[in-house]
Structure formats: structure tokens, C-alpha cells
């Protein structure tokens, strides 16, 4: 029998529509590998903001635009998003192709297939009610999409191996195995977004048509080739919301009995392009890694700020702090005005924008409103949330008291590079009696990860009043963390017998050694006996 994939010389050929689809899938995979996550996350963000009565149109505008375009286009033209753009769908197509020589691939009866397809609605309900409404998954990374999205964009940094061992990692493994055996396994049976698309596209305008006058329905090749196992041979038009517009049926029928109207097909393709374009643009407002969120003007925030101002909870100034998100460090600047946190700006983050934006939009206003870092993380963006909280706590010196926060602990390369002008007396020894120190300014040095750290210590009224970093050679990322923690500890304890900062041990020890050196105190720096200084492995 002649097949559309076989030319007159008997050689198989790939239909142009298949080539075009593969090309679009490849481009989408490279440019927007996490787009399907963005679409679903947008829905979750709106849902959760409504539930928590924090919905604001301006905050959710990008999410609303994204959802409006994707769902309107899907309702009119069908699931071109799934057939052409979704990278998780493309991954499954690739796996299905890769597993074509497997000795066994199960074929479900129509009845079993129909029942299994209801599973995705159960998954959708579980996520909406269990996860978004009641947050029952806690901190676990449960979504295979999340893990896939991270590994599909390695240029943003490779997540830790532990991520692959999470629930989401195991589900991704299950999806990979399932997709080798069953075409579009996840799309058919498990995808919650697919469940919504199935409902949304049920009454679409664009429909594939079967010429029933020329087809008795006996060969059923079209149904066997259908990516979503739709029994096409039974219908004159493909009305099923399961159809992903992959167009495989149109090329599978040797008699050309299944057709898409050319105008409709072109329009549908343009619709797919519109989804991609608007979706990409819709994510732009949350791609930025440098943004500032000012104090929320709502009543509780105003009251908290007033309380903090009256109590002089924080010392005025601008402070930099670091935390660790999913993909690496997060840097923030915290501005304290009138004794209260007035602004928090994210200077840098490596986390995925769709997750980080969720965390940033909720956590920062919450910290400002509470004037405290003891705030809840955002479900579904736990790592980014915790990273922001840690960074703000780091900037404020973790104790969140004015006594523990001093201007001198602010990490600043420029400030650190310039010798302080406050040094009025150069000596490496201070006399010490009865637990106090002799007033003056003393200098000292210690050994860090990459070299020497020089400090000046100011003693006033017999107490350590100020510690200034004159220069250091360690990586700023680590040194700043050590600086924030160790200096405030020494000032609070009036002693150099303080703990190092976890993850910044070398830099911490260099500061402790330098201050001890300036004050004439004994300190054995373990850095001196450790090998160091190669690469960025920094076993801090
Ligand atoms: S059903 Fe889900 S995973 Fe499959 S292509 Fe559509 S959005 Fe992507
Ligand atoms: S009906 Fe045709 S276009 Fe729709 S999913 Fe099946 S093969 Fe693809
Ligand atoms: S539409 Fe084509 S492939 Fe499908 S049953 Fe009819 S003749 Fe066979």
C-alpha cells in the first residue's frame, strides 16, 4: 500500500509539516524551555493571591496576560501550544522516537485509555486543592516539570544532584520511562495543564476533518498513528479536546482523507507563534534580576514601620547580604531609614525567573510589612523564598537588633579597597587590662582563603567600638558573609572568641585573626595549616 511517507522510488520521506513542527519545537526548546511551567505557575500565583486576599491587578498583570493569550488561542485554535511549543511535549516526542526499536510497547484498549486520561484531572485537582490551597507538599520539590525545566536550561547553572533524587526527580524518571513506552505518556494521562487545555479546546473553531465518503474507517492507520490515541476513524471531525494539533494523522492517511483547511492551519500556526511571542514577552517583567520593592503602604505595614521607627529597631544605612537560592547565591541590598526597613532590592539571583519572581513579590513585602525576617516562604518557590530571607537576615546581621548591626559590617568593595581615614594611630598591639582595651585605633592582619585580610579596630571607652576592613583578597561572595556575621559577633561579645560563619570559614578566620592581631590576643588560625587558593571550590 502506498504511504504518504514513501515516495515513488520506495524511499521514505519526512512530510514537510513534520519537519516544520520539529523545527518549531527545537527553537521553542532552546528559547523557552520553561514556558509550560510559567503558564501553570501563573495560574497558581493568581489562585493563591485570590485565596490569601492579596490579589492586585498590577502585580498579576503579566500572569493574566500570559494566561489570557494562551487560553484564548487554545479555545479558538486548539492545542498548538502542546503540539508545537511545549518543551516537555517535545521531550516526550524525542523519547518516543528514541524508543522506536524497543521490543515491547503496550497498546491500551480504547476503554482503558479513556479511563487513564481522567487521571490528569485528578492530578489537577490535587494541585489546585492540595498544593495551592492547603500547601500539603511542604518544601519538597515534587514537580517533574520543575526538575526538567532546570536541567533543560543548564546555562543558568546546574542544580544539585539532590534535586534529581527529589519526588519531582523520581516522577521525571517515571515520565521518561513511560514516554519511551507510550507516546505522549505524561500529556495523555498526567499533565494538569493538559487537562485544562483539553477542556478549553473542546469547542475550538479549528478542526481536522475526515472525508467519510472516501473512508470506510477500516484501516485505522490514522488512529494508530495519533499521538493522543484518538479514534479518528469514528468521526467526521476531530472534536476531542485531547487533540494536540500535531498533524500526524493528516500525513498518516495514505488516501489523504484527513485534512486541515489550509487557511485554518496557517492561522493556527500564527496562533502558536502568538502564544510563544506573548508568553515570552509576558515573562519579561519577571526576568529582571535587579529590582526593588518598597514598603507596602497597607495599614499593618505602616504600623510595623512606625513601631520599628519608634524603637529604633535598625540602624540607618544601606546593607548588603547574601543567601542561597536553588541555583546559587542571592544578593540583596536592604535600605534602613528612620530605624525601619524601607526598601529591599535584589541585586542578583541565579534562580529561575518564574520561581524567583513569585518569591520576590511575596517575601519582600512580607518582610517590610513585618519588619522582620520571620516570614513564610512561598509554596512552590521555597528555595528562592528562603534565599531572600537569608540574604535579608544576613544584611541585617541576623539578630535584627540595632546593637548587632553596625555600618562597618556592610560589604563594599570600594570601601574595603580604600584605607580608612579614621586610623589615627598605627600599632599592632593594644594594652589590655581587666577585660577592657586601651582607647585607640589598631591595625591587624589575618590569612584568608586567597590571601591577607587587613583590619582597623577602634577602641573607645575601653570597648571595641568599630572594626573596619581595610583590604581583603577572598571572594567577595564569601567574604561579605563572614564580614556580616563575624564583626557583629565580636562587637556584641567584645571578644574574638566567636564562631565562624558557616560556608565562609576561611574568611571568618581571617577576620578573627586580624582583629586578634590588632588587639594583641592569641589566635591560632586553622587556615595556616590548610591547603587553599585553587579554583572557586572554596571549601568554606
Ligand atoms: S499536555 Fe502538558 S506536558 Fe503535554 S504538551 Fe501540553 S502542556 Fe506540555
Ligand atoms: S487527531 Fe491528528 S492532530 Fe490531533 S493529536 Fe491525533 S494525530 Fe495529532
Ligand atoms: S482516514 Fe485514512 S487512515 Fe484513517 S481510517 Fe480512513 S483511510 Fe484509514
XYZ file of C-alpha atoms and ligand atoms in Angstrom:
564
model
C 0.000 0.000 0.000
C 1.277 3.460 -0.846
C 2.049 5.575 2.175
C 2.467 9.333 2.326
C 5.855 8.766 3.875
C 7.061 6.750 0.897
C 7.816 8.309 -2.475
C 7.544 6.621 -5.845
C 11.058 5.242 -5.624
C 10.162 3.443 -2.397
C 12.350 5.653 -0.223
C 10.742 7.056 2.907
C 10.473 10.811 3.159
C 9.613 13.066 6.015
C 6.497 15.182 5.440
C 7.155 18.952 5.351
C 4.705 19.566 8.193
C 6.698 17.145 10.382
C 9.923 18.993 9.560
C 8.292 22.347 10.280
C 6.914 21.100 13.589
C 10.262 19.645 14.651
C 11.961 22.949 13.793
C 9.455 24.964 15.834
C 9.800 22.515 18.738
C 13.586 22.815 18.643
C 13.512 26.614 18.642
C 10.951 26.667 21.468
C 13.021 24.142 23.426
C 16.075 26.379 23.194
C 14.379 29.738 23.746
C 11.578 29.000 26.205
C 12.191 25.580 27.799
C 10.245 26.513 30.923
C 7.266 28.186 29.249
C 4.792 25.495 30.255
C 5.922 25.950 33.863
C 5.364 29.696 33.547
C 1.824 29.163 32.295
C 0.917 26.815 35.118
C 2.757 28.905 37.722
C 0.863 31.985 36.552
C -2.376 30.190 37.261
C -1.130 29.123 40.687
C 0.068 32.618 41.561
C -3.314 34.151 40.729
C -5.180 31.407 42.572
C -3.078 31.808 45.708
C -3.260 35.594 45.683
C -7.061 35.415 45.500
C -7.179 32.878 48.339
C -4.942 34.999 50.533
C -6.851 38.198 49.626
C -3.637 39.760 48.311
C -4.645 39.836 44.657
C -3.570 43.020 42.936
C -4.155 43.523 39.241
C -0.907 45.393 38.673
C 1.105 42.634 40.364
C -0.634 39.909 38.396
C -0.867 41.720 35.054
C 1.896 39.663 33.413
C 0.337 36.401 34.620
C -3.116 37.455 33.437
C -1.789 38.431 30.007
C 0.043 35.139 29.657
C -2.991 33.067 30.628
C -5.398 35.123 28.531
C -3.382 34.686 25.356
C -2.629 31.006 25.879
C -6.176 30.029 26.777
C -7.979 32.236 24.252
C -5.784 30.953 21.444
C -6.258 27.372 22.655
C -10.028 27.819 22.899
C -10.186 29.108 19.321
C -7.453 27.165 17.513
C -6.809 24.156 19.715
C -3.690 22.892 21.411
C -0.924 24.171 19.134
C 0.896 25.009 22.343
C 1.135 21.288 23.143
C 1.879 20.158 19.603
C 4.442 22.792 18.706
C 5.747 24.796 21.648
C 5.784 22.906 24.935
C 9.286 21.582 25.555
C 8.012 18.853 27.860
C 5.890 17.622 24.948
C 8.921 17.852 22.658
C 10.940 15.808 25.139
C 8.283 13.106 25.057
C 8.256 13.115 21.234
C 12.024 12.676 21.275
C 11.823 9.803 23.730
C 9.069 8.130 21.733
C 11.227 8.364 18.621
C 14.276 7.121 20.520
C 12.434 4.085 21.830
C 11.018 3.008 18.452
C 13.122 -0.176 18.381
C 12.117 -1.358 21.833
C 10.899 -4.958 21.716
C 7.708 -4.205 23.648
C 5.390 -1.235 23.776
C 1.978 -1.644 25.433
C -1.176 -0.742 23.497
C -4.171 0.044 25.673
C -7.730 -0.621 24.606
C -9.858 2.465 23.971
C -11.693 1.878 27.233
C -8.524 1.660 29.354
C -7.044 4.652 27.539
C -10.201 6.695 28.192
C -10.178 5.850 31.905
C -6.454 6.608 32.272
C -6.958 10.006 30.631
C -9.128 11.030 33.592
C -6.039 10.730 35.816
C -4.815 14.149 34.746
C -7.966 15.747 36.148
C -7.210 14.079 39.480
C -3.664 15.496 39.311
C -5.097 18.939 38.530
C -7.494 18.764 41.474
C -4.721 17.573 43.775
C -2.516 20.509 42.824
C -5.240 23.155 42.997
C -6.764 21.970 46.265
C -3.957 20.096 47.974
C -0.918 22.098 46.935
C -2.113 25.603 46.083
C -4.893 25.800 48.640
C -3.563 23.796 51.574
C 0.150 23.637 50.739
C 0.369 19.984 51.709
C 3.560 19.265 49.802
C 5.660 21.417 52.118
C 9.192 22.046 50.961
C 9.504 19.028 48.691
C 10.307 19.630 45.043
C 7.518 17.465 43.714
C 7.066 18.586 40.137
C 8.845 16.698 37.333
C 8.344 19.877 35.260
C 10.406 21.848 37.745
C 13.302 19.425 37.613
C 13.117 19.149 33.832
C 12.964 22.932 33.429
C 16.140 23.267 35.473
C 18.098 20.632 33.590
C 16.783 21.972 30.259
C 18.438 25.354 30.845
C 21.954 24.422 32.019
C 23.321 27.858 31.111
C 21.551 29.179 34.186
C 23.548 26.783 36.348
C 23.161 23.088 37.013
C 21.045 22.215 40.041
C 22.441 19.945 42.700
C 22.222 16.182 42.214
C 19.933 16.018 45.230
C 17.266 17.678 43.102
C 17.156 14.697 40.830
C 16.564 12.487 43.873
C 13.532 14.533 44.943
C 9.938 13.428 44.362
C 9.918 15.558 41.217
C 13.114 13.871 40.030
C 11.615 10.418 40.504
C 8.426 11.482 38.707
C 10.566 12.806 35.863
C 12.284 9.434 35.669
C 8.874 7.743 35.577
C 7.809 10.126 32.805
C 10.941 9.361 30.801
C 10.398 5.612 31.071
C 6.669 5.995 30.374
C 7.360 8.140 27.300
C 9.694 5.524 25.848
C 6.841 3.013 26.026
C 3.725 5.147 25.441
C 3.565 8.133 23.100
C 2.951 11.400 24.997
C 2.558 9.404 28.216
C 2.606 12.464 30.506
C 0.423 14.601 28.200
C -2.249 11.930 27.902
C -2.506 10.772 31.475
C -0.831 13.116 33.944
C -0.450 16.690 32.761
C -2.607 19.105 34.801
C -2.128 21.845 32.219
C -3.119 19.359 29.536
C -6.313 18.732 31.499
C -7.152 22.434 31.349
C -6.254 22.622 27.663
C -8.480 19.624 26.953
C -11.426 21.445 28.497
C -10.538 24.788 26.897
C -10.128 23.435 23.362
C -13.252 21.290 23.252
C -15.254 23.841 21.245
C -12.417 25.200 19.133
C -13.018 26.590 15.653
C -10.077 24.847 14.017
C -10.939 21.198 13.443
C -9.431 18.405 11.393
C -11.905 16.760 9.024
C -12.174 13.176 7.839
C -13.689 12.558 4.413
C -16.133 9.846 5.424
C -17.322 9.445 1.833
C -13.897 8.112 0.839
C -13.084 6.331 4.080
C -14.809 3.264 5.408
C -12.850 3.545 8.633
C -11.490 0.049 8.286
C -7.722 0.616 8.081
C -7.456 2.826 11.201
C -3.868 3.824 10.451
C -4.711 7.407 11.420
C -5.838 6.294 14.884
C -2.804 4.106 15.436
C -0.524 6.992 14.464
C -2.388 9.573 16.558
C -0.139 10.994 19.270
C -3.049 11.107 21.697
C -4.747 7.790 20.712
C -7.912 9.461 19.428
C -10.165 7.025 17.476
C -10.316 9.295 14.428
C -11.828 6.705 12.141
C -15.110 7.092 14.066
C -15.577 10.809 13.459
C -16.136 13.210 10.597
C -14.451 15.989 12.547
C -11.898 15.818 15.332
C -13.718 17.491 18.185
C -11.765 15.893 21.016
C -10.012 18.328 23.323
C -7.239 15.723 23.557
C -6.037 16.624 20.046
C -2.715 18.475 20.230
C -2.681 19.585 16.582
C 0.414 17.548 15.836
C -0.888 16.883 12.284
C 0.438 13.329 12.264
C -2.952 11.969 11.205
C -3.030 14.187 8.107
C 0.192 12.648 6.862
C -0.572 9.138 8.101
C -3.599 8.576 5.889
C -2.322 7.249 2.572
C -5.551 8.286 0.857
C -5.389 11.828 2.125
C -8.742 11.507 3.831
C -7.865 13.695 6.813
C -7.332 17.349 6.163
C -6.870 20.643 7.846
C -8.176 23.643 5.948
C -5.075 25.497 4.740
C -6.292 28.880 5.941
C -7.119 27.428 9.315
C -3.759 25.652 9.511
C -1.852 28.830 8.678
C -3.932 30.779 11.159
C -3.347 28.111 13.768
C 0.397 28.241 13.213
C 0.298 32.011 13.571
C -1.702 31.469 16.748
C 1.054 29.211 18.062
C 3.599 31.899 17.234
C 1.421 34.449 19.042
C 1.370 32.243 22.125
C 5.136 31.954 22.055
C 5.668 35.656 21.485
C 3.248 36.972 24.056
C 4.246 34.306 26.550
C 7.867 35.257 26.170
C 7.120 38.961 26.467
C 4.811 38.191 29.376
C 7.701 36.700 31.280
C 9.954 39.718 30.738
C 8.744 41.709 33.719
C 9.799 38.851 35.982
C 13.102 38.079 34.278
C 14.883 41.073 35.725
C 17.263 40.150 38.492
C 17.622 43.667 39.729
C 14.536 45.224 41.181
C 13.468 46.986 44.278
C 10.349 46.554 46.352
C 9.468 49.406 48.600
C 7.467 49.425 51.739
C 3.918 48.220 51.309
C 1.604 51.091 52.062
C -1.028 48.905 53.689
C -2.054 49.503 57.276
C -0.262 46.632 59.002
C 2.968 47.528 57.203
C 2.625 51.159 58.192
C 2.041 50.182 61.809
C 5.054 47.842 61.833
C 7.271 50.504 60.294
C 6.122 53.085 62.843
C 6.830 50.646 65.673
C 10.275 49.895 64.280
C 10.976 53.610 63.852
C 9.950 54.427 67.412
C 12.041 51.568 68.782
C 14.971 52.407 66.529
C 14.956 48.750 65.630
C 17.605 49.081 62.943
C 20.446 51.438 62.375
C 20.029 53.659 59.321
C 22.119 52.702 56.366
C 22.312 50.534 53.304
C 23.324 46.908 53.875
C 24.242 44.112 51.502
C 23.508 40.483 52.368
C 23.721 37.072 50.769
C 21.562 33.981 50.774
C 21.478 30.786 48.758
C 18.621 30.025 46.377
C 18.048 26.988 44.216
C 20.767 27.715 41.704
C 23.205 29.768 43.690
C 23.713 32.939 45.622
C 21.168 35.712 46.010
C 22.393 39.215 46.804
C 20.162 41.895 48.256
C 20.577 45.452 49.449
C 18.476 46.453 52.431
C 17.841 50.137 52.991
C 17.091 51.218 56.560
C 15.587 54.680 57.022
C 14.299 56.147 60.277
C 15.139 52.908 62.065
C 12.934 50.769 59.817
C 13.442 48.624 56.723
C 12.199 50.865 53.941
C 13.367 49.063 50.822
C 14.843 45.743 49.762
C 16.446 45.466 46.343
C 17.533 42.221 44.744
C 20.912 42.848 43.141
C 21.482 39.388 41.801
C 19.875 35.956 41.648
C 20.591 32.861 39.574
C 17.230 31.230 40.257
C 14.694 30.687 37.515
C 12.739 33.871 36.989
C 9.300 32.270 37.232
C 10.040 30.938 40.709
C 12.147 33.808 41.896
C 9.535 36.370 40.897
C 6.890 34.534 42.905
C 9.129 34.579 45.947
C 10.278 38.150 45.455
C 6.762 39.526 45.040
C 5.571 37.925 48.259
C 8.534 37.621 50.591
C 9.955 41.128 50.294
C 6.684 42.955 51.019
C 6.099 40.483 53.865
C 9.486 41.285 55.439
C 8.875 45.010 55.095
C 5.370 44.680 56.474
C 6.580 42.623 59.455
C 9.903 44.499 59.839
C 11.250 41.037 60.499
C 12.663 38.114 58.507
C 10.456 35.639 60.316
C 8.018 35.365 57.412
C 6.540 32.445 55.491
C 8.108 31.069 52.323
C 6.067 30.933 49.124
C 4.743 27.489 48.288
C 6.275 26.323 45.014
C 9.147 28.795 45.337
C 10.561 27.656 48.657
C 14.240 27.788 47.742
C 14.083 31.293 46.302
C 11.976 32.462 49.257
C 14.420 31.097 51.802
C 17.345 32.548 49.864
C 15.811 36.038 50.008
C 15.002 35.682 53.711
C 18.546 34.524 54.462
C 20.035 37.344 52.411
C 17.998 39.996 54.222
C 18.820 38.421 57.588
C 22.460 38.381 56.566
C 22.311 42.059 55.609
C 20.727 42.958 58.917
C 23.206 40.940 60.912
C 20.787 38.061 61.724
C 20.000 39.395 65.193
C 17.719 42.125 63.839
C 18.700 44.484 66.613
C 20.344 47.821 66.271
C 23.025 46.744 68.691
C 24.094 43.942 66.403
C 24.001 45.998 63.237
C 26.752 48.453 62.537
C 27.595 50.455 59.487
C 31.007 48.858 59.366
C 29.650 45.423 58.537
C 28.343 46.467 55.172
C 30.267 44.670 52.465
C 31.512 47.184 49.946
C 34.364 46.534 47.621
C 35.084 50.207 47.221
C 35.057 50.830 50.927
C 37.142 47.768 51.587
C 39.708 48.705 48.983
C 40.274 52.187 50.360
C 42.356 52.510 53.514
C 40.268 54.069 56.240
C 40.888 57.699 57.049
C 39.857 57.143 60.639
C 43.127 55.402 61.566
C 44.888 57.829 63.831
C 47.372 55.504 65.419
C 49.175 52.622 63.810
C 50.088 49.793 66.110
C 49.574 46.063 66.201
C 49.275 45.840 69.966
C 46.809 47.359 72.392
C 47.285 47.120 76.073
C 44.545 45.248 77.821
C 43.640 45.144 81.459
C 40.619 43.930 83.411
C 38.835 42.799 80.264
C 38.946 46.211 78.626
C 41.143 47.719 75.947
C 43.123 50.888 75.718
C 41.466 53.512 73.569
C 42.933 53.978 70.142
C 42.871 52.661 66.588
C 44.814 49.468 65.933
C 45.590 47.567 62.780
C 45.988 43.827 62.311
C 46.072 41.202 59.605
C 44.916 37.617 59.136
C 45.078 34.924 56.475
C 42.008 34.118 54.413
C 41.259 31.789 51.525
C 43.089 33.754 48.871
C 45.382 35.953 50.913
C 45.648 38.582 53.590
C 42.849 40.444 55.320
C 43.735 43.781 56.940
C 41.527 45.437 59.548
C 41.478 48.502 61.775
C 39.960 48.175 65.211
C 38.728 51.271 67.052
C 38.622 51.100 70.860
C 36.647 53.783 72.699
C 35.920 53.854 76.396
C 37.775 50.571 76.776
C 35.392 48.800 74.369
C 35.736 47.669 70.795
C 33.670 50.342 69.086
C 34.314 49.666 65.437
C 36.018 47.201 63.120
C 36.848 48.352 59.597
C 38.021 46.083 56.824
C 40.851 47.872 55.036
C 41.520 45.210 52.440
C 40.893 41.544 51.687
C 41.674 39.107 48.893
C 38.954 36.492 49.354
C 35.982 36.242 47.011
C 33.507 38.935 47.929
C 30.633 36.468 47.908
C 32.180 34.603 50.830
C 33.996 37.441 52.493
C 30.880 39.573 52.799
C 29.042 36.777 54.554
C 31.889 36.351 57.008
C 32.178 40.097 57.499
C 28.492 40.479 58.293
C 28.443 37.667 60.817
C 31.841 37.792 62.496
C 32.209 41.541 63.072
C 28.822 41.902 64.714
C 29.608 38.840 66.862
C 32.921 40.312 68.010
C 31.304 43.670 68.747
C 28.498 42.021 70.681
C 30.845 39.684 72.635
C 33.683 42.235 72.958
C 35.861 39.225 72.343
C 37.396 37.415 69.380
C 36.333 34.037 70.722
C 33.364 33.863 68.355
C 32.016 31.305 65.901
C 32.871 31.357 62.208
C 30.128 31.806 59.616
C 29.082 28.500 58.092
C 30.072 28.418 54.425
C 32.608 31.235 54.870
C 35.028 29.663 57.345
C 38.299 30.819 55.781
C 37.198 34.443 55.528
C 35.741 34.316 59.047
C 39.012 33.053 60.482
C 40.963 35.706 58.620
C 38.868 38.463 60.220
C 39.062 36.904 63.695
C 42.819 36.521 63.318
C 43.232 40.106 62.121
C 41.180 41.553 64.973
C 43.033 39.349 67.490
C 46.273 40.502 65.965
C 45.258 44.163 66.303
C 44.208 43.672 69.916
C 47.257 41.616 70.850
C 45.219 38.498 71.549
C 46.248 34.916 70.832
C 44.535 33.237 67.907
C 45.604 30.134 66.021
C 44.247 30.394 62.502
C 43.457 26.925 61.086
C 43.787 28.469 57.595
C 47.513 28.430 58.042
C 47.550 24.643 58.151
C 45.045 24.070 55.323
C 45.712 23.997 51.622
C 43.797 26.627 49.723
C 43.754 29.069 46.876
C 42.836 26.975 43.856
C 39.697 27.430 41.849
C 36.407 28.549 43.248
C 35.707 25.335 45.100
C 36.173 27.312 48.242
C 35.533 24.597 50.790
C 34.413 27.316 53.139
S -0.119 18.233 27.759
Fe 1.189 19.308 29.237
S 3.243 18.451 29.017
Fe 1.998 17.822 27.243
S 2.491 19.324 25.724
Fe 0.634 20.044 26.745
S 1.357 21.375 28.409
Fe 3.110 20.222 27.669
S -6.061 13.854 15.870
Fe -4.363 14.182 14.487
S -3.602 16.234 15.007
Fe -4.887 15.524 16.703
S -3.477 14.555 18.130
Fe -4.274 12.938 16.812
S -2.750 12.789 15.167
Fe -2.395 14.740 16.197
S -8.891 8.347 7.429
Fe -7.347 7.321 6.273
S -6.065 6.272 7.737
Fe -7.948 6.849 8.782
S -9.256 5.048 8.607
Fe -9.732 6.366 6.878
S -8.431 5.649 5.238
Fe -7.619 4.799 7.143
